């Protein structure tokens, strides 16, 4: 089993930045890819970024390209999401995900964290 714990969410003003962290534990040898997705109440879940554990491949949703950066630290079993130039429409619960293959689709991810709230507002 794999456990994922997110941290780093909070309240930030438009144009500000946040860095989310996701620490993985358990049977992490089964993980080949990590991702971040988000969901606001009443809205569809959106996969925003994904990365292979090797760090050789990354993918981003069009809505966050140029603003968000995903990275991974294999030694710490941790993935990060650096979010810059935040907009009110980025407000959502952000979830960390892990899967056995690298692909930009929610179906590729087998494990999810409990989420961390990001609120972008003045």
PDB file of C-alpha atoms in Angstrom:
ATOM      1  CA  UNK A   1       0.000   0.000   0.000  1.00  0.00           C
ATOM      2  CA  UNK A   2       1.048   3.588  -0.656  1.00  0.00           C
ATOM      3  CA  UNK A   3       0.233   6.539   1.567  1.00  0.00           C
ATOM      4  CA  UNK A   4       0.368  10.146   0.372  1.00  0.00           C
ATOM      5  CA  UNK A   5       0.289  13.247   2.575  1.00  0.00           C
ATOM      6  CA  UNK A   6      -0.029  16.734   1.092  1.00  0.00           C
ATOM      7  CA  UNK A   7       0.992  19.986   2.728  1.00  0.00           C
ATOM      8  CA  UNK A   8       1.600  23.616   1.833  1.00  0.00           C
ATOM      9  CA  UNK A   9      -1.876  24.844   1.010  1.00  0.00           C
ATOM     10  CA  UNK A  10      -3.311  28.060   2.353  1.00  0.00           C
ATOM     11  CA  UNK A  11      -4.645  31.509   1.539  1.00  0.00           C
ATOM     12  CA  UNK A  12      -2.733  33.636  -0.950  1.00  0.00           C
ATOM     13  CA  UNK A  13      -3.466  36.862  -2.825  1.00  0.00           C
ATOM     14  CA  UNK A  14      -3.843  36.902  -6.614  1.00  0.00           C
ATOM     15  CA  UNK A  15      -0.422  36.973  -8.246  1.00  0.00           C
ATOM     16  CA  UNK A  16       1.178  35.246  -5.292  1.00  0.00           C
ATOM     17  CA  UNK A  17       2.917  31.888  -5.016  1.00  0.00           C
ATOM     18  CA  UNK A  18       2.625  28.663  -3.062  1.00  0.00           C
ATOM     19  CA  UNK A  19       4.630  25.443  -3.039  1.00  0.00           C
ATOM     20  CA  UNK A  20       2.788  22.213  -2.309  1.00  0.00           C
ATOM     21  CA  UNK A  21       4.556  19.095  -1.061  1.00  0.00           C
ATOM     22  CA  UNK A  22       3.504  15.449  -1.162  1.00  0.00           C
ATOM     23  CA  UNK A  23       5.356  12.842   0.884  1.00  0.00           C
ATOM     24  CA  UNK A  24       4.955   9.202  -0.168  1.00  0.00           C
ATOM     25  CA  UNK A  25       5.430   6.194   2.081  1.00  0.00           C
ATOM     26  CA  UNK A  26       4.700   2.472   2.052  1.00  0.00           C
ATOM     27  CA  UNK A  27       5.250   0.324  -1.040  1.00  0.00           C
ATOM     28  CA  UNK A  28       6.727   3.158  -3.040  1.00  0.00           C
ATOM     29  CA  UNK A  29       8.669   0.755  -5.265  1.00  0.00           C
ATOM     30  CA  UNK A  30       5.418   0.294  -7.166  1.00  0.00           C
ATOM     31  CA  UNK A  31       5.251   3.989  -8.093  1.00  0.00           C
ATOM     32  CA  UNK A  32       6.528   5.137 -11.467  1.00  0.00           C
ATOM     33  CA  UNK A  33       4.708   8.458 -11.692  1.00  0.00           C
ATOM     34  CA  UNK A  34       3.303  11.182  -9.463  1.00  0.00           C
ATOM     35  CA  UNK A  35       0.734  13.831 -10.221  1.00  0.00           C
ATOM     36  CA  UNK A  36      -1.313  16.684  -8.838  1.00  0.00           C
ATOM     37  CA  UNK A  37      -4.981  17.217  -9.492  1.00  0.00           C
ATOM     38  CA  UNK A  38      -7.512  19.709  -8.171  1.00  0.00           C
ATOM     39  CA  UNK A  39     -11.240  19.998  -7.661  1.00  0.00           C
ATOM     40  CA  UNK A  40     -13.504  22.844  -6.629  1.00  0.00           C
ATOM     41  CA  UNK A  41     -17.050  22.237  -5.311  1.00  0.00           C
ATOM     42  CA  UNK A  42     -19.436  21.557  -8.175  1.00  0.00           C
ATOM     43  CA  UNK A  43     -16.644  21.447 -10.754  1.00  0.00           C
ATOM     44  CA  UNK A  44     -14.954  18.625 -12.638  1.00  0.00           C
ATOM     45  CA  UNK A  45     -11.714  17.175 -11.318  1.00  0.00           C
ATOM     46  CA  UNK A  46      -8.701  18.411 -13.275  1.00  0.00           C
ATOM     47  CA  UNK A  47      -5.287  16.773 -13.514  1.00  0.00           C
ATOM     48  CA  UNK A  48      -2.906  19.722 -13.516  1.00  0.00           C
ATOM     49  CA  UNK A  49       0.590  18.193 -13.580  1.00  0.00           C
ATOM     50  CA  UNK A  50       2.381  14.843 -13.723  1.00  0.00           C
ATOM     51  CA  UNK A  51       5.978  13.671 -13.480  1.00  0.00           C
ATOM     52  CA  UNK A  52       7.849  10.395 -13.855  1.00  0.00           C
ATOM     53  CA  UNK A  53       9.836   9.401 -10.775  1.00  0.00           C
ATOM     54  CA  UNK A  54      13.005   9.654 -12.832  1.00  0.00           C
ATOM     55  CA  UNK A  55      12.136  13.282 -13.496  1.00  0.00           C
ATOM     56  CA  UNK A  56      12.679  12.772 -17.193  1.00  0.00           C
ATOM     57  CA  UNK A  57       9.093  13.457 -18.249  1.00  0.00           C
ATOM     58  CA  UNK A  58       6.554  16.067 -17.168  1.00  0.00           C
ATOM     59  CA  UNK A  59       3.099  17.077 -18.390  1.00  0.00           C
ATOM     60  CA  UNK A  60       0.848  20.032 -17.580  1.00  0.00           C
ATOM     61  CA  UNK A  61      -2.730  21.045 -18.158  1.00  0.00           C
ATOM     62  CA  UNK A  62      -3.081  23.974 -20.534  1.00  0.00           C
ATOM     63  CA  UNK A  63      -4.643  26.025 -17.748  1.00  0.00           C
ATOM     64  CA  UNK A  64      -1.423  26.015 -15.684  1.00  0.00           C
ATOM     65  CA  UNK A  65       1.346  25.876 -18.291  1.00  0.00           C
ATOM     66  CA  UNK A  66       3.932  28.571 -17.707  1.00  0.00           C
ATOM     67  CA  UNK A  67       2.766  29.137 -14.124  1.00  0.00           C
ATOM     68  CA  UNK A  68       3.110  25.783 -12.324  1.00  0.00           C
ATOM     69  CA  UNK A  69       6.160  23.526 -12.096  1.00  0.00           C
ATOM     70  CA  UNK A  70       6.164  19.933 -10.851  1.00  0.00           C
ATOM     71  CA  UNK A  71       9.344  18.359  -9.488  1.00  0.00           C
ATOM     72  CA  UNK A  72      10.357  15.282  -7.521  1.00  0.00           C
ATOM     73  CA  UNK A  73      13.037  14.408  -4.975  1.00  0.00           C
ATOM     74  CA  UNK A  74      13.513  10.650  -5.070  1.00  0.00           C
ATOM     75  CA  UNK A  75      15.774  10.621  -2.021  1.00  0.00           C
ATOM     76  CA  UNK A  76      12.982  12.182   0.054  1.00  0.00           C
ATOM     77  CA  UNK A  77      10.124  10.337  -1.698  1.00  0.00           C
ATOM     78  CA  UNK A  78       8.510  13.720  -2.185  1.00  0.00           C
ATOM     79  CA  UNK A  79       6.908  15.535  -5.103  1.00  0.00           C
ATOM     80  CA  UNK A  80       6.399  19.297  -5.241  1.00  0.00           C
ATOM     81  CA  UNK A  81       4.138  21.672  -7.098  1.00  0.00           C
ATOM     82  CA  UNK A  82       5.434  25.220  -7.365  1.00  0.00           C
ATOM     83  CA  UNK A  83       2.532  27.527  -8.193  1.00  0.00           C
ATOM     84  CA  UNK A  84       3.264  31.062  -9.377  1.00  0.00           C
ATOM     85  CA  UNK A  85       1.071  33.890 -10.654  1.00  0.00           C
ATOM     86  CA  UNK A  86      -1.912  32.395  -8.880  1.00  0.00           C
ATOM     87  CA  UNK A  87      -5.402  33.375 -10.004  1.00  0.00           C
ATOM     88  CA  UNK A  88      -8.745  33.183  -8.186  1.00  0.00           C
ATOM     89  CA  UNK A  89      -9.765  30.389 -10.564  1.00  0.00           C
ATOM     90  CA  UNK A  90      -6.910  28.286  -9.146  1.00  0.00           C
ATOM     91  CA  UNK A  91      -8.868  28.013  -5.887  1.00  0.00           C
ATOM     92  CA  UNK A  92      -9.520  24.326  -5.201  1.00  0.00           C
ATOM     93  CA  UNK A  93      -8.561  21.357  -3.092  1.00  0.00           C
ATOM     94  CA  UNK A  94      -5.295  20.018  -4.487  1.00  0.00           C
ATOM     95  CA  UNK A  95      -4.655  16.282  -4.321  1.00  0.00           C
ATOM     96  CA  UNK A  96      -1.463  14.315  -4.765  1.00  0.00           C
ATOM     97  CA  UNK A  97      -1.670  11.107  -6.810  1.00  0.00           C
ATOM     98  CA  UNK A  98       0.633   8.157  -7.489  1.00  0.00           C
ATOM     99  CA  UNK A  99       0.521   5.467 -10.142  1.00  0.00           C
ATOM    100  CA  UNK A 100       2.388   2.602 -11.747  1.00  0.00           C
ATOM    101  CA  UNK A 101       2.785   4.295 -15.134  1.00  0.00           C
ATOM    102  CA  UNK A 102       3.401   7.779 -16.428  1.00  0.00           C
ATOM    103  CA  UNK A 103       0.432   9.141 -18.330  1.00  0.00           C
ATOM    104  CA  UNK A 104      -1.594  12.336 -18.320  1.00  0.00           C
ATOM    105  CA  UNK A 105      -4.899  10.754 -17.413  1.00  0.00           C
ATOM    106  CA  UNK A 106      -6.524  10.229 -13.988  1.00  0.00           C
ATOM    107  CA  UNK A 107      -6.975   6.534 -14.818  1.00  0.00           C
ATOM    108  CA  UNK A 108      -3.212   6.037 -14.558  1.00  0.00           C
ATOM    109  CA  UNK A 109      -3.159   6.883 -10.857  1.00  0.00           C
ATOM    110  CA  UNK A 110      -3.947   4.298  -8.197  1.00  0.00           C
ATOM    111  CA  UNK A 111      -3.437   6.230  -4.961  1.00  0.00           C
ATOM    112  CA  UNK A 112      -4.531   9.654  -3.763  1.00  0.00           C
ATOM    113  CA  UNK A 113      -3.881  11.846  -0.760  1.00  0.00           C
ATOM    114  CA  UNK A 114      -6.557  13.596   1.279  1.00  0.00           C
ATOM    115  CA  UNK A 115      -5.901  17.001  -0.244  1.00  0.00           C
ATOM    116  CA  UNK A 116      -4.829  20.467   0.797  1.00  0.00           C
ATOM    117  CA  UNK A 117      -6.935  23.596   0.318  1.00  0.00           C
ATOM    118  CA  UNK A 118      -5.603  26.420  -1.845  1.00  0.00           C
ATOM    119  CA  UNK A 119      -7.561  29.669  -1.765  1.00  0.00           C
ATOM    120  CA  UNK A 120      -6.592  32.599  -3.990  1.00  0.00           C
ATOM    121  CA  UNK A 121      -8.401  35.734  -2.874  1.00  0.00           C
ATOM    122  CA  UNK A 122      -7.891  39.302  -1.715  1.00  0.00           C
TER     123      UNK A 122
END
